[in-house]
Amino acid sequence: MKEAALNVTNFNGKGSFTSGLQEAIDALPKSGGIVWVPPGVYTLHRHVRLRSNVTIRGAGQSSRIVRAPEVASPLMSEAQAGETSVHVENGSEFTVGMEVSVFDKAQHGWYATHAFIVDISENRLHLDRPINRPCHPERNGGVAHAFSAFVGWEERGCELESLCIDGGDITVSAIHLVRTVDARVKGCVVQHWLADGVSVQGGAGAIVTDCLAEGCLGHGFHPGTSVQHSLWTNNIGRDNGRDGLYFCMNVRHSVVSESTFYGNGRHGIGGLADGGDQYNVVANNTCVNNARHGIEASRGKDNTINSNICLNNSQEEPGRYSGIALMDVTGMTVTGNRCLDDQ
């Protein structure tokens, strides 16, 4: 039986907040299929929700996914848990249909509220779901038009292929996959996103290959939250605000290989072992000109670092940071690496 295939341009009509992407995905049969994204610019006002066994396939860097200009405003009063509206200083630049994040210094990342605006009355934004945790003006509370481009939540076999996701200059990573099984991200470019580039949290069997994450404010790549059996290979993470690739909590049985991480604001590869990461392999990577360590591993055990090249790191403060930093680790296998400086 031939796999169902739809062209996103047939769904990119007036009233779509995702340039037809969500509508095309939703129009596929339950068995899944392919959404073809031909060359062009596709503007998002909210995230695109992925589905099991659905592939979003572009034509490379000519298939550009961009986010609408960012809008933000401080909170004027407490956003109380359970309420479905928020009072902001200036509601005039928000529009109905936008996705927003409600946050403060204490409630951000996983703890922020992500919702769609369903109505606006002067400076009060009415949301499609309740606030999950209280946010306060005195804690720099605010509302921002901040969101992921693609979200996969507990899906199986969802794929992104040959797309350029351009932010224009953690829970709003460009690609944010949560508890997925056998997800695939192949040949995608993420540029200048306001958080991480590619984030895979939980689940198993994800493969991220042949991707570029550059100029993101957070990490380039971010496996975390107990993800298992994932493969990250032939990727490039460069000029990101934090790590080129960051191991978060309890990553197990995963491989990072044949990749290049350079010019990042912290480590080339960071966080390995910390937070319970175990039985992972970091092999045949090149970590060059990063601000701090080339590869950083601390407070953990039973990971392998093999045959990597770490060159000219410690750019933030010459001589302070290592090619490979091992701090309070046990049972680590570290072999065949080259750490050097040729500046």
Coordinates of C-alpha atoms in Angstrom, one line a residue:
M1 CA 0.0 0.0 0.0
K2 CA 1.4 3.4 -1.0
E3 CA 2.3 5.7 1.8
A4 CA 0.1 8.8 2.1
A5 CA 1.8 12.0 1.1
L6 CA 0.6 15.6 1.3
N7 CA 2.0 18.9 0.2
V8 CA 2.0 21.6 2.8
T9 CA 1.3 24.4 0.3
N10 CA -2.2 22.9 -0.2
F11 CA -3.0 23.8 3.5
N12 CA -1.2 27.1 3.8
G13 CA -4.3 29.3 3.8
K14 CA -5.5 32.2 5.8
G15 CA -6.1 31.3 9.4
S16 CA -3.3 28.8 9.8
F17 CA -0.9 29.6 12.7
T18 CA 1.6 27.1 11.3
S19 CA 1.7 27.9 7.6
G20 CA -0.3 24.8 6.9
L21 CA 2.0 22.4 8.6
Q22 CA -0.3 21.3 11.4
E23 CA -3.3 21.1 9.1
A24 CA -1.3 18.9 6.7
I25 CA -0.2 16.6 9.6
D26 CA -3.8 16.3 10.9
A27 CA -5.1 15.5 7.4
L28 CA -3.0 12.4 7.1
P29 CA -4.7 9.0 7.9
K30 CA -4.2 7.4 11.3
S31 CA -1.5 5.2 9.7
G32 CA 0.7 8.3 9.1
G33 CA 2.5 9.4 6.0
I34 CA 4.6 12.2 4.6
V35 CA 4.2 16.0 4.6
W36 CA 6.3 17.5 1.9
V37 CA 7.6 21.0 2.6
P38 CA 8.9 22.5 -0.7
P39 CA 11.3 25.4 -0.9
G40 CA 9.9 28.5 0.7
V41 CA 9.5 30.3 4.0
Y42 CA 7.0 29.0 6.5
T43 CA 6.2 31.2 9.5
L44 CA 5.1 29.8 12.8
H45 CA 3.0 31.5 15.5
R46 CA 2.8 28.4 17.6
H47 CA 4.4 24.9 17.7
V48 CA 3.7 22.1 15.3
R49 CA 2.6 18.9 17.1
L50 CA 4.2 15.8 15.5
R51 CA 2.3 12.5 15.1
S52 CA 3.4 8.9 15.2
N53 CA 4.6 7.5 11.9
V54 CA 4.5 10.9 10.2
T55 CA 7.6 12.4 8.4
I56 CA 8.0 16.1 7.8
R57 CA 10.3 16.3 4.8
G58 CA 11.8 19.4 3.3
A59 CA 14.3 20.2 0.6
G60 CA 17.2 21.2 2.8
Q61 CA 18.1 24.8 3.7
S62 CA 15.6 26.2 1.1
S63 CA 12.7 24.8 3.2
R64 CA 12.9 27.5 6.0
I65 CA 10.8 27.3 9.1
V66 CA 10.8 30.7 10.9
R67 CA 9.1 32.0 14.0
A68 CA 7.1 35.2 14.1
P69 CA 8.8 38.2 15.7
E70 CA 9.0 37.8 19.5
V71 CA 6.6 39.7 21.6
A72 CA 6.9 40.0 25.4
S73 CA 5.4 42.0 28.3
P74 CA 5.8 42.0 32.1
L75 CA 3.0 40.7 34.3
M76 CA 1.0 43.5 36.1
S77 CA -0.5 41.1 38.7
E78 CA 0.0 37.6 39.9
A79 CA -0.8 34.9 37.4
Q80 CA -2.5 32.5 39.8
A81 CA -2.5 28.7 39.4
G82 CA -5.8 27.5 37.8
E83 CA -6.7 30.8 36.2
T84 CA -7.1 31.0 32.5
S85 CA -6.1 34.7 31.9
V86 CA -3.1 36.9 32.7
H87 CA -2.9 40.7 33.1
V88 CA 0.1 42.2 31.2
E89 CA 1.5 45.6 30.9
N90 CA 0.9 45.9 27.2
G91 CA -1.4 43.5 25.3
S92 CA -1.5 45.4 22.1
E93 CA 1.2 43.4 20.3
F94 CA -0.2 40.0 21.1
T95 CA -2.8 38.4 18.8
V96 CA -5.3 35.7 19.1
G97 CA -3.9 32.3 18.2
M98 CA -0.3 33.1 19.4
E99 CA 1.4 30.6 21.6
V100 CA 2.9 32.2 24.7
S101 CA 5.0 31.2 27.7
V102 CA 4.0 32.5 31.2
F103 CA 7.0 32.5 33.5
D104 CA 9.0 34.1 36.3
K105 CA 12.4 33.5 37.9
A106 CA 11.0 30.6 39.9
Q107 CA 8.7 29.1 37.3
H108 CA 10.5 28.6 34.0
G109 CA 11.6 25.8 31.7
W110 CA 9.5 22.7 32.6
Y111 CA 7.6 24.8 35.1
A112 CA 6.4 27.6 32.8
T113 CA 2.9 27.5 31.4
H114 CA 2.7 27.2 27.6
A115 CA -0.7 28.1 26.2
F116 CA -2.5 29.6 23.1
I117 CA -4.3 33.0 23.3
V118 CA -8.0 32.6 22.6
D119 CA -9.1 36.1 23.3
I120 CA -7.7 39.5 24.3
S121 CA -9.5 42.2 26.3
E122 CA -7.3 45.3 26.5
N123 CA -4.3 44.1 28.6
R124 CA -5.7 40.8 29.7
L125 CA -4.8 37.7 27.7
H126 CA -7.3 34.8 27.8
L127 CA -5.6 31.4 27.4
D128 CA -6.8 28.0 26.3
R129 CA -5.6 26.3 29.5
P130 CA -5.0 27.2 33.1
I131 CA -1.8 28.5 34.6
N132 CA 0.0 25.5 36.1
R133 CA 2.1 27.3 38.7
P134 CA 1.8 30.9 40.1
C135 CA 4.0 33.6 38.5
H136 CA 4.6 36.9 40.2
P137 CA 5.6 40.4 38.9
E138 CA 8.1 40.8 41.8
R139 CA 9.9 37.7 40.5
N140 CA 10.2 39.3 37.0
G141 CA 7.1 37.5 35.8
G142 CA 6.2 37.9 32.2
V143 CA 4.5 36.6 29.1
A144 CA 6.4 36.0 25.9
H145 CA 5.6 34.7 22.4
A146 CA 8.2 31.9 22.9
F147 CA 7.6 28.3 21.8
S148 CA 9.2 25.3 20.1
A149 CA 9.0 24.9 16.4
F150 CA 8.2 21.1 16.5
V151 CA 7.0 19.1 19.5
G152 CA 6.7 15.4 19.7
W153 CA 5.1 14.1 22.9
E154 CA 4.9 10.4 23.5
E155 CA 4.8 9.6 19.8
R156 CA 6.4 6.7 18.0
G157 CA 8.3 6.9 14.7
C158 CA 7.9 10.6 14.1
E159 CA 10.5 12.1 11.8
L160 CA 11.9 15.5 10.7
E161 CA 14.1 15.5 7.6
S162 CA 15.9 18.2 5.6
L163 CA 14.5 21.3 7.1
C164 CA 16.1 24.7 8.1
I165 CA 14.6 26.0 11.3
D166 CA 15.7 29.6 11.7
G167 CA 15.0 31.6 14.9
G168 CA 15.8 34.9 13.2
D169 CA 18.7 36.0 15.2
I170 CA 14.5 24.0 27.3
T171 CA 11.0 23.7 26.8
V172 CA 11.1 26.0 23.9
S173 CA 13.9 24.2 22.0
A174 CA 13.4 24.4 18.2
I175 CA 12.9 20.6 18.1
H176 CA 11.5 19.3 21.4
L177 CA 10.8 15.6 21.6
V178 CA 9.4 14.2 24.9
R179 CA 9.1 10.4 25.7
T180 CA 9.1 9.5 22.0
V181 CA 10.0 6.1 20.7
D182 CA 12.2 5.7 17.6
A183 CA 12.0 9.4 16.6
R184 CA 14.3 10.5 13.8
V185 CA 15.8 14.0 13.1
K186 CA 17.9 13.9 10.0
G187 CA 19.6 16.6 7.9
C188 CA 18.0 19.5 9.7
V189 CA 19.5 22.9 10.3
V190 CA 18.6 24.9 13.5
Q191 CA 19.8 28.5 13.5
H192 CA 19.6 31.3 16.1
W193 CA 16.9 29.7 18.2
L194 CA 16.0 31.3 21.5
A195 CA 16.7 28.1 23.5
D196 CA 18.3 24.7 22.6
G197 CA 18.5 23.5 19.0
V198 CA 17.5 19.8 19.3
S199 CA 16.2 18.5 22.6
V200 CA 15.2 14.8 23.2
Q201 CA 13.8 14.3 26.7
G202 CA 13.0 10.7 27.8
G203 CA 11.8 7.9 25.6
A204 CA 14.1 5.5 23.6
G205 CA 15.6 4.9 20.3
A206 CA 15.9 8.5 19.0
I207 CA 18.4 9.0 16.2
V208 CA 19.7 12.6 15.4
T209 CA 22.0 12.6 12.4
D210 CA 23.6 15.0 9.9
C211 CA 22.2 18.0 11.7
L212 CA 23.6 21.5 12.3
A213 CA 22.7 23.6 15.4
E214 CA 24.3 27.0 15.4
G215 CA 23.9 30.3 17.2
C216 CA 21.2 29.0 19.6
L217 CA 21.0 30.7 22.9
G218 CA 21.0 27.4 24.8
H219 CA 22.7 24.2 23.9
G220 CA 23.0 22.9 20.4
F221 CA 21.9 19.4 21.2
H222 CA 20.3 18.2 24.5
P223 CA 19.7 14.6 25.3
G224 CA 18.1 14.3 28.8
T225 CA 15.4 13.2 31.3
S226 CA 16.2 9.5 31.2
V227 CA 16.4 9.1 27.4
Q228 CA 17.8 5.7 26.5
H229 CA 19.4 4.0 23.5
S230 CA 19.7 7.2 21.5
L231 CA 22.3 7.9 18.8
W232 CA 23.7 11.4 18.0
T233 CA 26.1 11.2 15.0
N234 CA 27.6 13.3 12.2
N235 CA 26.3 16.5 13.7
I236 CA 27.8 20.0 14.1
G237 CA 27.1 22.2 17.1
R238 CA 28.8 25.6 16.7
D239 CA 28.6 29.1 18.2
N240 CA 25.8 28.2 20.6
G241 CA 25.4 30.1 23.9
R242 CA 26.0 27.1 26.1
D243 CA 27.3 23.5 25.3
G244 CA 27.6 22.1 21.8
L245 CA 26.0 19.0 23.2
Y246 CA 24.7 18.7 26.8
F247 CA 24.0 15.5 28.6
C248 CA 21.1 16.1 31.1
M249 CA 19.8 13.8 33.7
N250 CA 19.9 10.0 33.6
V251 CA 20.9 9.5 30.0
R252 CA 21.6 5.8 29.4
H253 CA 23.1 3.6 26.7
S254 CA 23.5 6.5 24.3
V255 CA 26.2 7.3 21.7
V256 CA 27.6 10.6 20.6
S257 CA 30.0 10.1 17.7
E258 CA 31.6 11.5 14.6
S259 CA 30.5 15.0 15.4
T260 CA 32.1 18.5 15.6
F261 CA 31.5 21.0 18.4
Y262 CA 33.2 24.3 18.2
G263 CA 33.0 27.9 19.3
N264 CA 30.4 27.2 21.9
G265 CA 29.9 29.4 25.0
R266 CA 30.6 26.7 27.5
H267 CA 31.8 23.2 26.7
G268 CA 32.0 21.3 23.5
I269 CA 30.3 18.3 25.2
G270 CA 29.2 18.9 28.7
G271 CA 27.3 17.4 31.6
L272 CA 28.4 13.8 31.0
A273 CA 27.9 11.6 34.1
D274 CA 26.4 14.4 36.2
G275 CA 22.8 13.6 37.2
G276 CA 23.0 9.8 36.7
D277 CA 24.2 9.5 33.1
Q278 CA 25.6 6.0 32.7
Y279 CA 26.8 3.5 30.1
N280 CA 27.1 6.2 27.4
V281 CA 29.8 6.4 24.7
V282 CA 31.4 9.6 23.5
A283 CA 33.7 8.7 20.5
N284 CA 35.5 10.1 17.5
N285 CA 34.3 13.7 18.0
T286 CA 36.2 16.9 17.5
C287 CA 35.8 19.7 20.1
V288 CA 37.6 22.9 19.1
N289 CA 37.7 26.5 20.3
N290 CA 35.0 26.2 23.0
A291 CA 34.9 28.6 25.9
R292 CA 35.5 26.1 28.6
H293 CA 36.3 22.3 28.5
G294 CA 36.4 20.4 25.3
I295 CA 34.6 17.5 27.1
E296 CA 33.3 17.8 30.6
A297 CA 32.4 14.8 32.9
S298 CA 31.6 15.1 36.6
R299 CA 30.1 13.3 39.5
G300 CA 29.1 10.1 37.8
K301 CA 30.3 6.7 36.6
D302 CA 30.5 4.1 33.9
N303 CA 30.8 6.1 30.7
T304 CA 33.3 5.8 27.9
I305 CA 35.3 8.7 26.3
N306 CA 37.3 7.4 23.3
S307 CA 39.3 8.7 20.3
N308 CA 38.2 12.3 20.5
I309 CA 40.3 15.3 19.5
C310 CA 40.1 18.4 21.8
L311 CA 41.9 21.4 20.4
N312 CA 42.3 25.0 21.5
N313 CA 39.6 25.0 24.2
S314 CA 39.5 27.2 27.3
Q315 CA 38.9 30.3 25.1
E316 CA 37.1 32.0 27.9
E317 CA 40.2 32.0 30.1
P318 CA 43.4 30.4 28.6
G319 CA 44.9 27.8 30.8
R320 CA 41.9 27.4 33.2
Y321 CA 39.9 24.7 31.4
S322 CA 40.9 21.3 30.1
G323 CA 40.7 19.4 26.8
I324 CA 38.9 16.6 28.8
A325 CA 37.8 17.4 32.4
L326 CA 37.1 14.4 34.7
M327 CA 35.8 15.5 38.2
D328 CA 34.7 13.0 40.9
V329 CA 34.0 10.2 38.4
T330 CA 34.4 6.4 38.8
G331 CA 34.4 3.5 36.4
M332 CA 35.1 5.7 33.4
T333 CA 37.0 4.4 30.4
V334 CA 39.0 7.2 28.7
T335 CA 41.3 6.0 25.9
G336 CA 42.9 7.2 22.7
N337 CA 42.0 10.8 23.0
R338 CA 44.2 13.8 21.9
C339 CA 44.1 17.0 23.8
L340 CA 46.3 19.8 22.4
D341 CA 46.8 23.4 21.7
D342 CA 48.3 24.8 18.5
Q343 CA 47.5 28.4 18.8

